[in-house]
PDB file of C-alpha atoms in Angstrom:
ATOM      1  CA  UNK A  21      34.384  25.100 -26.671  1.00 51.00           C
ATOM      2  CA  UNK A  22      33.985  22.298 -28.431  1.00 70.00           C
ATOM      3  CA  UNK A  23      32.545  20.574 -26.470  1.00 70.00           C
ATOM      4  CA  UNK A  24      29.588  23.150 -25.806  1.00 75.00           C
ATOM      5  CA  UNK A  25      29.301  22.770 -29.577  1.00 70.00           C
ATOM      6  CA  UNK A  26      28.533  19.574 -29.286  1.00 92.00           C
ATOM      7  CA  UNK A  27      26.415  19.957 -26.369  1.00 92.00           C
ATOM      8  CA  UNK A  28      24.375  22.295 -27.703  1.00 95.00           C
ATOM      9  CA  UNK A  29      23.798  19.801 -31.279  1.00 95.00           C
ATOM     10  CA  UNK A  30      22.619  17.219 -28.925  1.00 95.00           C
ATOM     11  CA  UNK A  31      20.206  19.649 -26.744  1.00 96.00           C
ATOM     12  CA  UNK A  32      18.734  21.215 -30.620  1.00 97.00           C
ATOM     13  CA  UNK A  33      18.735  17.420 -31.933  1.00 96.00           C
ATOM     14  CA  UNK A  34      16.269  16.550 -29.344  1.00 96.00           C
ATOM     15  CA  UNK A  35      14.269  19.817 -29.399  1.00 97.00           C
ATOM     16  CA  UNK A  36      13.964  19.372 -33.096  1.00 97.00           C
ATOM     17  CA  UNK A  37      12.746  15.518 -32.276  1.00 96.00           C
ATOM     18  CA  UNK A  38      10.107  16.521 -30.293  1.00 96.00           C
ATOM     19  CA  UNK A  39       9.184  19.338 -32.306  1.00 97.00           C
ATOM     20  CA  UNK A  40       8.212  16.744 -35.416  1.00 97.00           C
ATOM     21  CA  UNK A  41       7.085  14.305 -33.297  1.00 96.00           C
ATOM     22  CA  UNK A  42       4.196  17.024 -31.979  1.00 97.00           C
ATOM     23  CA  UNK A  43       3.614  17.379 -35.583  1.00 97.00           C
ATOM     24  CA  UNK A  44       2.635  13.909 -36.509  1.00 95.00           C
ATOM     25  CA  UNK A  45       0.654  12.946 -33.350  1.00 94.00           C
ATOM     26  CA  UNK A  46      -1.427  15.686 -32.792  1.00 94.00           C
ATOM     27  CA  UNK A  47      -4.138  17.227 -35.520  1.00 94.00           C
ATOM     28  CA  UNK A  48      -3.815  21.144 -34.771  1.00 95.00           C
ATOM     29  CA  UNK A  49      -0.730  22.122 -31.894  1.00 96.00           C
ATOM     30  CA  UNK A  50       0.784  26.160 -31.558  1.00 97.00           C
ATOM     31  CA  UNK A  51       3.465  27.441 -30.361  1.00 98.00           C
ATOM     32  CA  UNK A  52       2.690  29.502 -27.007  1.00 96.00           C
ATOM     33  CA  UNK A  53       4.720  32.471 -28.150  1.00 96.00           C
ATOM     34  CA  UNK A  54       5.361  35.477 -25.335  1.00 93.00           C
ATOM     35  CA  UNK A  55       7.884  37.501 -26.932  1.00 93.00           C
ATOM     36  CA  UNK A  56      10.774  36.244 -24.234  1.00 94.00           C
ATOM     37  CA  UNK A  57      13.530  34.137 -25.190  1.00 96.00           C
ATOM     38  CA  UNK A  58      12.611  30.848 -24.561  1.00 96.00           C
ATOM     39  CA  UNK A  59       9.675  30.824 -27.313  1.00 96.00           C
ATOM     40  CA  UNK A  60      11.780  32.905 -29.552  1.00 97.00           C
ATOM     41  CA  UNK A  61      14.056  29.943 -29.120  1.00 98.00           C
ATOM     42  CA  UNK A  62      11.452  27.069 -29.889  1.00 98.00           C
ATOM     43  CA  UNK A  63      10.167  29.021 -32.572  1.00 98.00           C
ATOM     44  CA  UNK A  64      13.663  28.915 -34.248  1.00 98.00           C
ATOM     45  CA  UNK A  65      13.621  25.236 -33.593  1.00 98.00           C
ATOM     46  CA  UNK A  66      10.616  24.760 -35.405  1.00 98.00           C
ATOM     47  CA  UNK A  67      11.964  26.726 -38.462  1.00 97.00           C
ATOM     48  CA  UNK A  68      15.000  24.134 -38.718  1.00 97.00           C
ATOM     49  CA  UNK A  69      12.841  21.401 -38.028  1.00 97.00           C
ATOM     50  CA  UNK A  70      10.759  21.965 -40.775  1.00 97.00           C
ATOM     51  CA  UNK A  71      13.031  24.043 -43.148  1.00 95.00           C
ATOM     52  CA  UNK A  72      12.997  24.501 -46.283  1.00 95.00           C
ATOM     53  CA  UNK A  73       9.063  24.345 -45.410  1.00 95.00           C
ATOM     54  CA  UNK A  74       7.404  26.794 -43.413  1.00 95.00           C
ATOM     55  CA  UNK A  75       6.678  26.505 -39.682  1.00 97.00           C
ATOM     56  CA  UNK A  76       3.455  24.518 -39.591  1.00 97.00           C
ATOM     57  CA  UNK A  77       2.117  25.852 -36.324  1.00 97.00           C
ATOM     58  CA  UNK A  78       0.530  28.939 -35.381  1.00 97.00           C
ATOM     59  CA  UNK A  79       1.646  31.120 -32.863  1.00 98.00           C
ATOM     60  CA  UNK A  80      -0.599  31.699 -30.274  1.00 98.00           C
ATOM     61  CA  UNK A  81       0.207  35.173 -27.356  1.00 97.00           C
ATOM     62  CA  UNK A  82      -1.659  35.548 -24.464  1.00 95.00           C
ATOM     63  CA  UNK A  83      -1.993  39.254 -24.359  1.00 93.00           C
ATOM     64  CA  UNK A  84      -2.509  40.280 -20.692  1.00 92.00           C
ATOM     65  CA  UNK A  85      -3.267  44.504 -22.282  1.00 91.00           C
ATOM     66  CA  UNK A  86      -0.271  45.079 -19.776  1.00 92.00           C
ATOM     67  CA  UNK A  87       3.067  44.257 -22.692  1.00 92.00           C
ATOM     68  CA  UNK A  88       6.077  46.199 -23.102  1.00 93.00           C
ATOM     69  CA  UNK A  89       5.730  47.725 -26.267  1.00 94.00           C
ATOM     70  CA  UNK A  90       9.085  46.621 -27.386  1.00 95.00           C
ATOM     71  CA  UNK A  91       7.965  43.176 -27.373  1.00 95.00           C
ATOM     72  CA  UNK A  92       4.629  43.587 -29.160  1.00 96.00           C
ATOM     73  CA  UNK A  93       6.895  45.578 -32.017  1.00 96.00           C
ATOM     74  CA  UNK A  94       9.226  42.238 -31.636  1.00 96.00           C
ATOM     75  CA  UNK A  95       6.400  39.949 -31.799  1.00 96.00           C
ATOM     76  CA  UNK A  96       5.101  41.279 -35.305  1.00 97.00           C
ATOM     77  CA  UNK A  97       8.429  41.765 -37.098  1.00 97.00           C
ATOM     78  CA  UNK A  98       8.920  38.384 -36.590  1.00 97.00           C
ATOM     79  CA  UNK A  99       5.861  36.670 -37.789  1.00 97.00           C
ATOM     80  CA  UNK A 100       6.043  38.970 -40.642  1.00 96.00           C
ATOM     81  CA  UNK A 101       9.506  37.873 -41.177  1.00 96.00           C
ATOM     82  CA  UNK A 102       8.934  34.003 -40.722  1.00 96.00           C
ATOM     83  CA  UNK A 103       5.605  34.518 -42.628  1.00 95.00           C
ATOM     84  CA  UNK A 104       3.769  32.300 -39.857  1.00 96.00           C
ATOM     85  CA  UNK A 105      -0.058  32.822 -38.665  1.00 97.00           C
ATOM     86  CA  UNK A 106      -0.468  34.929 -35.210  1.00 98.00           C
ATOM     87  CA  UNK A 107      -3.105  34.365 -32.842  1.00 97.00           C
ATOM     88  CA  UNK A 108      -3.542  36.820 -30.066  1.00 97.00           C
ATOM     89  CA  UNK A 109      -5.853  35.910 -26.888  1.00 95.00           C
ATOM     90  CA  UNK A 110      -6.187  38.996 -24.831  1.00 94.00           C
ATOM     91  CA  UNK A 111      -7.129  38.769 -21.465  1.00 92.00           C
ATOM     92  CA  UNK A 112      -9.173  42.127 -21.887  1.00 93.00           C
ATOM     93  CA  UNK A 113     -11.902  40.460 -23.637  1.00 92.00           C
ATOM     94  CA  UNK A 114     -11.578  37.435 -20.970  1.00 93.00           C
ATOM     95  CA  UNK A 115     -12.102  40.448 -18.484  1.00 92.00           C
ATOM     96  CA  UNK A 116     -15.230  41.992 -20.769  1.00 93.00           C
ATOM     97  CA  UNK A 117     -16.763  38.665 -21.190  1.00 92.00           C
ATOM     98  CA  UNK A 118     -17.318  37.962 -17.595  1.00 90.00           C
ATOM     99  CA  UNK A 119     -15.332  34.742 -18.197  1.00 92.00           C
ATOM    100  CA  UNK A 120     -12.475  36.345 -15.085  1.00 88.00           C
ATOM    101  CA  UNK A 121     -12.718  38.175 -13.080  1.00 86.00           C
ATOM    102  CA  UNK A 122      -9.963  41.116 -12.688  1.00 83.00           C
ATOM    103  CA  UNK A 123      -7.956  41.221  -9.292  1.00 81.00           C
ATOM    104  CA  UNK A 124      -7.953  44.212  -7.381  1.00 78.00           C
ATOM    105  CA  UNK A 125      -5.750  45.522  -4.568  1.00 74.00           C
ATOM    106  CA  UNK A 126      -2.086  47.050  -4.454  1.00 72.00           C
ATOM    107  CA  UNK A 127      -0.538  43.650  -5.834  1.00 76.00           C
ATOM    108  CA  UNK A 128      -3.282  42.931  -8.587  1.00 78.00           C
ATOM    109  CA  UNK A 129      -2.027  41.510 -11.789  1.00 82.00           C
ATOM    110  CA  UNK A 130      -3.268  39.674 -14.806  1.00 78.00           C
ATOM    111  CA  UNK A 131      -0.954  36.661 -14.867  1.00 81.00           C
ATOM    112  CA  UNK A 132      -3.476  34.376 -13.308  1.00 82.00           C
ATOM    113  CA  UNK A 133      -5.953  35.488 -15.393  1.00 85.00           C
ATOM    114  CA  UNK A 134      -4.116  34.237 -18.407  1.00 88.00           C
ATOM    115  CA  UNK A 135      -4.850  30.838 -18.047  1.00 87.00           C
ATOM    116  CA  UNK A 136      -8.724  30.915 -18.651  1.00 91.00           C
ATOM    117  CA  UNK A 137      -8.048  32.745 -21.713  1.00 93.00           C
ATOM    118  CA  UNK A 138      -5.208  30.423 -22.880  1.00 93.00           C
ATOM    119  CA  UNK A 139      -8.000  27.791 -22.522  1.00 92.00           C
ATOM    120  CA  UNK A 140     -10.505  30.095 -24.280  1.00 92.00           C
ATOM    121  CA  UNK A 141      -8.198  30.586 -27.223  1.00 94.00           C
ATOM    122  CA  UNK A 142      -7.082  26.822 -27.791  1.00 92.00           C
ATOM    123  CA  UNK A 143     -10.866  25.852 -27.600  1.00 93.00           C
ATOM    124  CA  UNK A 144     -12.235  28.147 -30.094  1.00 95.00           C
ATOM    125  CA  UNK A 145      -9.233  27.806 -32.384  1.00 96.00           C
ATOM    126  CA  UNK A 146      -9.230  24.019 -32.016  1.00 94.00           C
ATOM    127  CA  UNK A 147      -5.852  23.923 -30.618  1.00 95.00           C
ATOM    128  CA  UNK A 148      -4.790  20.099 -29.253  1.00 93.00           C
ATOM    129  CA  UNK A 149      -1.387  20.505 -27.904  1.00 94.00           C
ATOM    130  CA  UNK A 150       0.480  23.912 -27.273  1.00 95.00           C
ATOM    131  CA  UNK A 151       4.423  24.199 -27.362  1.00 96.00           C
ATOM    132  CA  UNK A 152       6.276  26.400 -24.807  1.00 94.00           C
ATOM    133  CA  UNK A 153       9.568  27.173 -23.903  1.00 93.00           C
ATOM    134  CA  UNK A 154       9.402  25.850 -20.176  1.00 89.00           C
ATOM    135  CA  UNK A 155      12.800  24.464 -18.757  1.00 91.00           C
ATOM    136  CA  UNK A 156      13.309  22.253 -15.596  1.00 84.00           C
ATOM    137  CA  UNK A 157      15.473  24.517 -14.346  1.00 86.00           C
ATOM    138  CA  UNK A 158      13.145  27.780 -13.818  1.00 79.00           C
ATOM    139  CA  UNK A 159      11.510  26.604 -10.933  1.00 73.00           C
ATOM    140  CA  UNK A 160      10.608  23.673  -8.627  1.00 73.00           C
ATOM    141  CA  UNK A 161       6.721  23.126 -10.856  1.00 70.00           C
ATOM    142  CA  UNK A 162       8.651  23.165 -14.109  1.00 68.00           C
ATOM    143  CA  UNK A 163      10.939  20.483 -13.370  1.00 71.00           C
ATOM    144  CA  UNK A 164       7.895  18.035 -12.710  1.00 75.00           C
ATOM    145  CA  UNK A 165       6.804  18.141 -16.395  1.00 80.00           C
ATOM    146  CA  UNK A 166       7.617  15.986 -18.775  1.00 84.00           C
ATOM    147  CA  UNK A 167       8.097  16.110 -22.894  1.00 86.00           C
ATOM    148  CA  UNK A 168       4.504  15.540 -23.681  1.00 89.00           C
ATOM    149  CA  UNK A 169       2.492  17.047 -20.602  1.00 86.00           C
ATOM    150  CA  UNK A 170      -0.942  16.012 -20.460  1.00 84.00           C
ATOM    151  CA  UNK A 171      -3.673  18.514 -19.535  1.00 85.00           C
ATOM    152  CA  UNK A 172      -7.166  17.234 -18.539  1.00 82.00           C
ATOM    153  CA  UNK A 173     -10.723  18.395 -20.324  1.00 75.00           C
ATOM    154  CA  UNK A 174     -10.876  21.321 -18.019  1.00 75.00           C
ATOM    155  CA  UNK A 175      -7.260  22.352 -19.391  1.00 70.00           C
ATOM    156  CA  UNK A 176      -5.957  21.397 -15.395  1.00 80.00           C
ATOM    157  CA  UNK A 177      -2.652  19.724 -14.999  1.00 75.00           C
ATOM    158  CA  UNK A 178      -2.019  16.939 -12.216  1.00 76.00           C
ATOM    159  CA  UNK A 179       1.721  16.296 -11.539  1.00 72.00           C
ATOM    160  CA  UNK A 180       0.736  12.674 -10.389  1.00 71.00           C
ATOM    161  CA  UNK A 181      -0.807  11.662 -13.685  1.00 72.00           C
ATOM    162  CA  UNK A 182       2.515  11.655 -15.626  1.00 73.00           C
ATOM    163  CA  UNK A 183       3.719   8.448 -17.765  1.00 72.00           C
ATOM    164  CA  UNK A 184       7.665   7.775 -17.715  1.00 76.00           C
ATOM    165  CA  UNK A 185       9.416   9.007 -20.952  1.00 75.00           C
ATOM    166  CA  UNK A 186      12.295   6.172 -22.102  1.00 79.00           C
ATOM    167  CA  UNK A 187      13.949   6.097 -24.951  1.00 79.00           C
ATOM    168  CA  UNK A 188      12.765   9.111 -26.326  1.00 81.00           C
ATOM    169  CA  UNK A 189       8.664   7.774 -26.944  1.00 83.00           C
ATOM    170  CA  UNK A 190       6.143  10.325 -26.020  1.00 84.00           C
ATOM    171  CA  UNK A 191       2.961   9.210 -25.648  1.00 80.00           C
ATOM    172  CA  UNK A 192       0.431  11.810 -26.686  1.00 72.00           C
ATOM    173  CA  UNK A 193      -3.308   9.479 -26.719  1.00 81.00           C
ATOM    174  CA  UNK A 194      -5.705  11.344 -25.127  1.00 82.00           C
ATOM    175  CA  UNK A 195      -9.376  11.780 -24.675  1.00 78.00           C
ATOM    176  CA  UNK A 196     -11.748  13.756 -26.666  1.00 83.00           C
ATOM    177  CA  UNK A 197     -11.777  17.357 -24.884  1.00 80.00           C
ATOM    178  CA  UNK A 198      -8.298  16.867 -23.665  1.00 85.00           C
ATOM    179  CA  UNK A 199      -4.809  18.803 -24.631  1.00 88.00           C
ATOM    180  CA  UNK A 200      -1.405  18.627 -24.014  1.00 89.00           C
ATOM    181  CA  UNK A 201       1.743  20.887 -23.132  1.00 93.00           C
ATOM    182  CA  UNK A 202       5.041  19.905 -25.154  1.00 93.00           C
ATOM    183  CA  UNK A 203       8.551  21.393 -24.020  1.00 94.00           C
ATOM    184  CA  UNK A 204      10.514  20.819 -26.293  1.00 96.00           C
ATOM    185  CA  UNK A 205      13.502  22.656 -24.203  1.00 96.00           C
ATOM    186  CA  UNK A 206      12.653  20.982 -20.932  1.00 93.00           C
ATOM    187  CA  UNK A 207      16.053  20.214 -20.798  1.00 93.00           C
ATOM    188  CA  UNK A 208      17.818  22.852 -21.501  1.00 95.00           C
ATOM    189  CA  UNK A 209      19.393  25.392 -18.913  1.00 94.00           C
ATOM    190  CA  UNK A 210      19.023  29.572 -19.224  1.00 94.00           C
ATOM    191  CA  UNK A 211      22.890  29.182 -19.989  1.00 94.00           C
ATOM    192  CA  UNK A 212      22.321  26.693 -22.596  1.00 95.00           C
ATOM    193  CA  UNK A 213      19.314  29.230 -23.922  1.00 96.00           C
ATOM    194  CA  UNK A 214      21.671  31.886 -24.253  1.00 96.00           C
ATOM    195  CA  UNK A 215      24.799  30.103 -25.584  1.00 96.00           C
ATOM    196  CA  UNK A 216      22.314  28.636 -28.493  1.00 97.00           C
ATOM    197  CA  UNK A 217      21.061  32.310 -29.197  1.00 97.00           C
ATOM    198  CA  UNK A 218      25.226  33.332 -29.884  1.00 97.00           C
ATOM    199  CA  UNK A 219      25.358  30.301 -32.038  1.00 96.00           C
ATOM    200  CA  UNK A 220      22.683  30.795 -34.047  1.00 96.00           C
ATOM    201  CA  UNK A 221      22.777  34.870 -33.713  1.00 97.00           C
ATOM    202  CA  UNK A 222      19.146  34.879 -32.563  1.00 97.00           C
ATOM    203  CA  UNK A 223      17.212  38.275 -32.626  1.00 96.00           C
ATOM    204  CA  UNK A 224      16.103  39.210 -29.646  1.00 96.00           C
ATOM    205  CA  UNK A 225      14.031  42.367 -28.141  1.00 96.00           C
ATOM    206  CA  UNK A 226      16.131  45.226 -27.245  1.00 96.00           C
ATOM    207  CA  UNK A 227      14.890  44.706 -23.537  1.00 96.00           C
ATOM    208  CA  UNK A 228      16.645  41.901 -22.798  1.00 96.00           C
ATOM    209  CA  UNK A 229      19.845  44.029 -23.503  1.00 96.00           C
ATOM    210  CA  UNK A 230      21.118  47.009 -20.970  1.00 96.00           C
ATOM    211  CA  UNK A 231      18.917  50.585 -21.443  1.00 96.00           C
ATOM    212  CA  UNK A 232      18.145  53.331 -19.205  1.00 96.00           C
ATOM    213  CA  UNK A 233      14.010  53.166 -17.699  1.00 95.00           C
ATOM    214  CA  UNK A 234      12.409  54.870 -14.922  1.00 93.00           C
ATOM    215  CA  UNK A 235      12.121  52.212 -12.075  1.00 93.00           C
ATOM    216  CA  UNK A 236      10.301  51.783  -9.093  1.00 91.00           C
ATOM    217  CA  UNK A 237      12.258  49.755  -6.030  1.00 90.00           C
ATOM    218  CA  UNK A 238       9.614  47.709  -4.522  1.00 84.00           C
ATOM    219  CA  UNK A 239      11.167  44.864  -2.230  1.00 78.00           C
ATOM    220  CA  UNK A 240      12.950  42.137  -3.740  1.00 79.00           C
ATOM    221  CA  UNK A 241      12.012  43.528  -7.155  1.00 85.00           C
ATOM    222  CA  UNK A 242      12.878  46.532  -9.553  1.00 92.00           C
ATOM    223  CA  UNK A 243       9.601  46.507 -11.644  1.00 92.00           C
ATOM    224  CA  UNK A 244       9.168  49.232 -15.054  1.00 92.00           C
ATOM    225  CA  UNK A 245       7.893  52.141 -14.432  1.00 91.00           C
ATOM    226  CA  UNK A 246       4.079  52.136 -16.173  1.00 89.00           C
ATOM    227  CA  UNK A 247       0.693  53.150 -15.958  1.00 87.00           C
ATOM    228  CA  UNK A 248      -0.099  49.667 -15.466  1.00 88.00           C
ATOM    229  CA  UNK A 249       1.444  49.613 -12.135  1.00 86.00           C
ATOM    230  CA  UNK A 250      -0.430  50.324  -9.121  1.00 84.00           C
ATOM    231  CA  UNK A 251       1.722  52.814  -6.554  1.00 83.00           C
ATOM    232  CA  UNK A 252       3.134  51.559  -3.359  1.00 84.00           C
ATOM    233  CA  UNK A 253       3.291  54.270  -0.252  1.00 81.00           C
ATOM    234  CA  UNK A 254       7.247  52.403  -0.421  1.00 81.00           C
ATOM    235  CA  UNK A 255       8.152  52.721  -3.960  1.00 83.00           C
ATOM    236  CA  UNK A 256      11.299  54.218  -5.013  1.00 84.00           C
ATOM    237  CA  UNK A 257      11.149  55.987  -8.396  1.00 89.00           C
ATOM    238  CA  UNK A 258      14.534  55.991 -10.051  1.00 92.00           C
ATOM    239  CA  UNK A 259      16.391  56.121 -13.077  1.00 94.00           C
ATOM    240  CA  UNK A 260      18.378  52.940 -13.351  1.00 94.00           C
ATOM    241  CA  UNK A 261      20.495  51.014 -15.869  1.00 96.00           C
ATOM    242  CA  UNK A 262      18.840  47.654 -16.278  1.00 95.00           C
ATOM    243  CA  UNK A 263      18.201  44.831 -18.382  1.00 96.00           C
ATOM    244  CA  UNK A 264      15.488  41.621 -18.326  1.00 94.00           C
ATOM    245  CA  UNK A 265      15.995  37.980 -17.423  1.00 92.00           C
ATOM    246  CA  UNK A 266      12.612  37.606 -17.893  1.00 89.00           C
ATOM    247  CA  UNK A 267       9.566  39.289 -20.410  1.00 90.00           C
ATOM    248  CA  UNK A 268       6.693  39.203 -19.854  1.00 87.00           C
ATOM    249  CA  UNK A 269       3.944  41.627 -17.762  1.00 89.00           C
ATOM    250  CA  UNK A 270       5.029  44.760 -17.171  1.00 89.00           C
ATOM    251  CA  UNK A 271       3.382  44.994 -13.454  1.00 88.00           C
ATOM    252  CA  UNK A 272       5.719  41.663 -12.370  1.00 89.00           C
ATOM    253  CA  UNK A 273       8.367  40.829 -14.457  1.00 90.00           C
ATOM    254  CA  UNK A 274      11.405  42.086 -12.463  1.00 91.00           C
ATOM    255  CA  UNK A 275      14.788  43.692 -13.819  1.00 94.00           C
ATOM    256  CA  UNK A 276      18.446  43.680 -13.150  1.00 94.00           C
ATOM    257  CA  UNK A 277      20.664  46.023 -13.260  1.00 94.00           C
ATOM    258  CA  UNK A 278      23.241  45.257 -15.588  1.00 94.00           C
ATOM    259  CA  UNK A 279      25.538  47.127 -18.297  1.00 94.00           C
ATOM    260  CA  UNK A 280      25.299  43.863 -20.640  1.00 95.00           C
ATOM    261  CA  UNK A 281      24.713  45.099 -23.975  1.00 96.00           C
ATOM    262  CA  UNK A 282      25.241  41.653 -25.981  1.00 97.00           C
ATOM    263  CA  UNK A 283      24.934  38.100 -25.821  1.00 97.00           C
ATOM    264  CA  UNK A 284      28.534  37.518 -25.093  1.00 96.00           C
ATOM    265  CA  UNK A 285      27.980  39.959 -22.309  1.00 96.00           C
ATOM    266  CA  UNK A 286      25.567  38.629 -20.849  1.00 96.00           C
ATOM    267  CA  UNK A 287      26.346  34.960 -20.952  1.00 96.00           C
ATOM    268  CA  UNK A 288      29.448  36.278 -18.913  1.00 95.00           C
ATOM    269  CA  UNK A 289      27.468  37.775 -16.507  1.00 94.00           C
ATOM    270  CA  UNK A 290      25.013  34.782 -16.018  1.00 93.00           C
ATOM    271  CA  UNK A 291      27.920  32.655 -14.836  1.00 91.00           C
ATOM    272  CA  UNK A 292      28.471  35.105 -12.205  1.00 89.00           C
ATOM    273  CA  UNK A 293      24.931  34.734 -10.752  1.00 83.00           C
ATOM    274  CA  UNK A 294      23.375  32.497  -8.102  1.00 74.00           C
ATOM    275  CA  UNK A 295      19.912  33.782  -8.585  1.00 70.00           C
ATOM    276  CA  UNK A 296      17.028  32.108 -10.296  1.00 62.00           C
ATOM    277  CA  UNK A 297      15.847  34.022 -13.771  1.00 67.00           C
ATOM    278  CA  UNK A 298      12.415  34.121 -11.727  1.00 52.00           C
ATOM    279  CA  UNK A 299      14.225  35.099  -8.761  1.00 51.00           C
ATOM    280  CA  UNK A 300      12.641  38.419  -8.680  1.00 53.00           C
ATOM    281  CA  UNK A 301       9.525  37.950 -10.314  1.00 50.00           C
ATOM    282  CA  UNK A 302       7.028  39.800  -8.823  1.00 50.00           C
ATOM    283  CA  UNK A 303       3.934  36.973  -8.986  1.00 51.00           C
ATOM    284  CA  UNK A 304       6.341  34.316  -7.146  1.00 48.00           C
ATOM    285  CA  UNK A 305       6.879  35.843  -4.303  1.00 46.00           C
ATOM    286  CA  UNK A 306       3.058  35.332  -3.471  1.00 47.00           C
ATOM    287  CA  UNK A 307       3.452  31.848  -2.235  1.00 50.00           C
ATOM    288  CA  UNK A 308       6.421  28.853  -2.642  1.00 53.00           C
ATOM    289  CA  UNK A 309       3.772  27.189  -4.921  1.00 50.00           C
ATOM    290  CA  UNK A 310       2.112  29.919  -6.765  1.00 59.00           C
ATOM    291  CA  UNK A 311       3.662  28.553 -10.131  1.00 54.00           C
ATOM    292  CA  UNK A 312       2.387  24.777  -9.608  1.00 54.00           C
ATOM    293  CA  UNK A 313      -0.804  26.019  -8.214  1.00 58.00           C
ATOM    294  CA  UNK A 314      -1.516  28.115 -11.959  1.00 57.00           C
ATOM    295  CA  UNK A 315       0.083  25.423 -13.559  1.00 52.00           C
ATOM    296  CA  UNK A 316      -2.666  23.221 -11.950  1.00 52.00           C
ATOM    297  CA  UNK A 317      -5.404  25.859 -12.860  1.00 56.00           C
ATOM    298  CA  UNK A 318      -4.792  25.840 -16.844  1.00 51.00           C
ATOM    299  CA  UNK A 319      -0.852  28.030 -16.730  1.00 58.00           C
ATOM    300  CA  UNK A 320       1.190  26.901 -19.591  1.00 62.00           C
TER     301      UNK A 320
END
């Protein structure tokens, strides 16, 4: 145990690191904030990085229109709590604005559609770099990132165009027009994330946590019942105990079932697992490079 202890000082010493080093290179960065564990995470970081001062970045939610309530309720207790400015993009007025273009069909959703108006918000807020909680470990585009990800004029990323990272200098020059992604928990694992969380006794939204929801079945996913979600002639409505890996749009962020109903509990049941926290994410299963391919479109 101790030496998890450790561990885990070492993973939040370098988090915290990058975190003030974002601070002093770049004139205006946010934290990309969805609600799911990962951001909740970095935004804790920031708070010790900073402490006894306030968080100095913004948050900044992509709001597809298409949230679980729970983590919209989430979302505002907790910038009321850390007293820390919100910015909410909503892909709605993306949509309205003629700017994207809404997908149609029986698998339509509004995931891809988040990038133009995470590029929309950073431009007319003047954001330069934007913090998320990406780790290597997610999935195969992830683990191509580095600390301080650079992001062309147009917002695009190009996994080529990557500088090495040594002895913990992170180069953030860039042209005018240009931004960059920082991940400050690139290396951390969705063990690591949740070990932290019992440390630290992170809140977290109730979702993540076993509850009782009307489901619908749909191949390798169980999805949330909504009126967001278009019907399949092969859904399967039922009743099921489940929890989430995973928040984020309600028409593709899959659920477990699981009777974990803490963090303990769930770390447990994580080190049973051989599946992927994205393994049943609806929106992946649309290609084996549908994440890199956003990514390379403007995706956080």
């Amino acid at each position: 145990m101790n030496y998890r202890l450790n561990y885990l000082e070492e993973l939040e010493a370098e988090a915290v690191f990058v975190l003030r080093e974002t601070f002093a290179q770049f004139q205006n960065p946010c934290i990309l904030f969805s609600g799911g564990k990962d951001s909740i995470v970095v935004t804790h970081l920031a708070a010790k990085a900073f402490a006894p001062g306030p968080i100095p970045f913004t948050l900044l939610h992509i709001d597809t229109g298409h949230n679980f309530p729970e983590t919209i309720q989430f979302r505002d207790e907790l910038v009321e709590r850390l007293n820390v400015r919100l910015v909410v993009g909503k892909v709605e007025d993306s949509i309205k604005d003629h700017t994207v273009q809404e997908e149609l069909g029986p698998n339509a959703n509004r995931n891809r559609a988040q990038s133009i108006t995470l590029l929309e918000s950073m431009e007319s807020n003047g954001f330069d770099a934007a913090i998320g909680g990406g780790r290597r470990d997610e999935e195969k585009a992830r683990a191509k990132e580095r600390f301080f990800s650079h992001r062309d004029a147009f917002g695009q990323w190009d996994p080529k165009n990557q500088g090495p990272e040594i002895w913990h200098l992170y180069n953030g020059r860039k042209n005018q027009g240009e931004q960059f992604r920082i991940f400050p928990i690139s290396n951390w694992t969705e063990l690591d994330v949740w070990e932290y969380m019992l440390k630290e006794n992170i809140a977290l939204p109730s979702l993540y946590f076993t509850h009782d929801r009307p489901c619908v079945r749909r191949k390798e996913s169980i999805l949330a019942q909504s009126a967001y979600l278009i019907p399949h002639e092969s859904d399967k409505l039922v009743d099921l105990n489940i929890r989430f890996r995973t928040i984020g749009d309600m028409t593709i962020s899959g659920a477990m079932e699981s009777t974990a109903s803490t963090v303990a509990e769930i770390i447990a049941e994580l080190k049973e697992m051989n599946q992927s926290e994205r393994g049943n994410r609806a929106d992946d299963f649309r290609s084996e490079s549908s994440m890199e391919d956003r990514k390379k479109e403007g995706y956080f």
